[in-house]
CSV table of C-alpha atoms in Angstrom, one decimal:
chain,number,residue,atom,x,y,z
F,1,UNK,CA,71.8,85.1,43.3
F,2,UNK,CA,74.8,85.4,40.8
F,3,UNK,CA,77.0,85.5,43.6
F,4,UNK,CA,75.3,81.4,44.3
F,5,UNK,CA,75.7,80.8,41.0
F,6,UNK,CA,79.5,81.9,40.6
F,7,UNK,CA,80.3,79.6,43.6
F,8,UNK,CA,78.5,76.4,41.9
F,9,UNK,CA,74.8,76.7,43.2
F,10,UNK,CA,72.4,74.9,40.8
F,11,UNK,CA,69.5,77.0,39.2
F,12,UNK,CA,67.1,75.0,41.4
F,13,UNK,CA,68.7,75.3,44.8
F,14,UNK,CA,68.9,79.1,43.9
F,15,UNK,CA,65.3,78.7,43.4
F,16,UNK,CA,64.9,77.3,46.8
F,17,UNK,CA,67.1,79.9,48.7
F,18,UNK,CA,64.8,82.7,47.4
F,19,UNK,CA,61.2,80.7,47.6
F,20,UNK,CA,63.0,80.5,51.4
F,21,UNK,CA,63.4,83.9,51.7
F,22,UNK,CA,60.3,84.8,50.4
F,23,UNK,CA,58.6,82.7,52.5
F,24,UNK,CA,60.1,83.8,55.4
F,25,UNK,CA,59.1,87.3,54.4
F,26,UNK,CA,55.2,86.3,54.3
F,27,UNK,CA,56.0,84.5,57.8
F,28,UNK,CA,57.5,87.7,59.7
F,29,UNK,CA,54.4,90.0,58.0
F,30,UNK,CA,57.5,92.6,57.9
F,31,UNK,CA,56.4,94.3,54.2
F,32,UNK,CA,53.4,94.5,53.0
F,33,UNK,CA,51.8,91.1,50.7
F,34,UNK,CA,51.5,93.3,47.3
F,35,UNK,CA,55.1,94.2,48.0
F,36,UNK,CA,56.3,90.1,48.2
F,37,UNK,CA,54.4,89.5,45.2
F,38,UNK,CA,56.2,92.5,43.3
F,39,UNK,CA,59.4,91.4,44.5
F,40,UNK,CA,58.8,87.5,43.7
F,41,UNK,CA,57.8,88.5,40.2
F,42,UNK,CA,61.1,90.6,39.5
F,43,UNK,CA,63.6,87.5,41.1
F,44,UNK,CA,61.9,85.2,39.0
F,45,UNK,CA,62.2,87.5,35.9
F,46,UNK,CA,66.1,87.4,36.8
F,47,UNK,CA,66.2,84.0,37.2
F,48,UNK,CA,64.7,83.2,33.4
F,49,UNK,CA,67.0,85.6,32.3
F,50,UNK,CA,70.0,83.6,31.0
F,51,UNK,CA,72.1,87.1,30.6
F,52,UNK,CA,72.3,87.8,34.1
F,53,UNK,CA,74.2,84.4,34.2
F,54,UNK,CA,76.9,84.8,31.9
F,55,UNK,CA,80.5,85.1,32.9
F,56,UNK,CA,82.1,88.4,31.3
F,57,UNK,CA,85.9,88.0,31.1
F,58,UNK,CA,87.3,91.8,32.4
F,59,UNK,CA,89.3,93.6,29.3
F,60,UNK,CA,92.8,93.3,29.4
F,61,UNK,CA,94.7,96.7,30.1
F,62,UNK,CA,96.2,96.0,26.0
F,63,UNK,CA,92.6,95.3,24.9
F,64,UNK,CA,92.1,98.7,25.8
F,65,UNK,CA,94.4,100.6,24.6
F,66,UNK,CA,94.1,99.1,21.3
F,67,UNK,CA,90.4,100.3,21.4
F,68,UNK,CA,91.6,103.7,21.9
F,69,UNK,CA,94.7,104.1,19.6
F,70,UNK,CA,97.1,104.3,22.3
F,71,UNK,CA,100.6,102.0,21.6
C-alpha cells in the first residue's frame, strides 16, 4: 500500500485495490471469514494512520558521523 502511494496512487484508489482484494478473498472462500475481517480491520487501521504515509529522507553518511563524534 505505501509502495501505491510512493508511485502517486490516491488514498481512495488504494482503498479500492484492497476492498478488491478483500473481496476477492471472500469470493475464493480460501481463509476463513473471521480471518478477512481481522485482516480488513488492521489495513484500514494502516490506512487512517497518516504515519505510515510519510516520506523519511535517509541520513546522510556526514549526518552520521556527526551523531557519533567521528570527523
Amino acid at each position: 500500500m505505501v509502495d501505491l502511494w510512493h508511485r502517486g496512487s490516491r488514498f481512495d484508489e488504494i482503498r479500492l485495490y484492497v476492498e478488491g482484494y478483500l473481496a476477492c478473498l471472500r469470493h475464493s472462500s480460501s481463509i476463513e471469514p473471521y480471518l478477512i475481517h481481522r485482516l480488513e480491520e488492521e489495513i484500514f487501521r494502516f490506512l487512517r494512520d497518516p504515519s505510515n504515509f510519510e516520506y523519511l529522507s535517509p541520513q546522510t553518511q556526514t549526518q552520521t558521523e556527526a551523531d557519533y563524534g567521528y570527523y
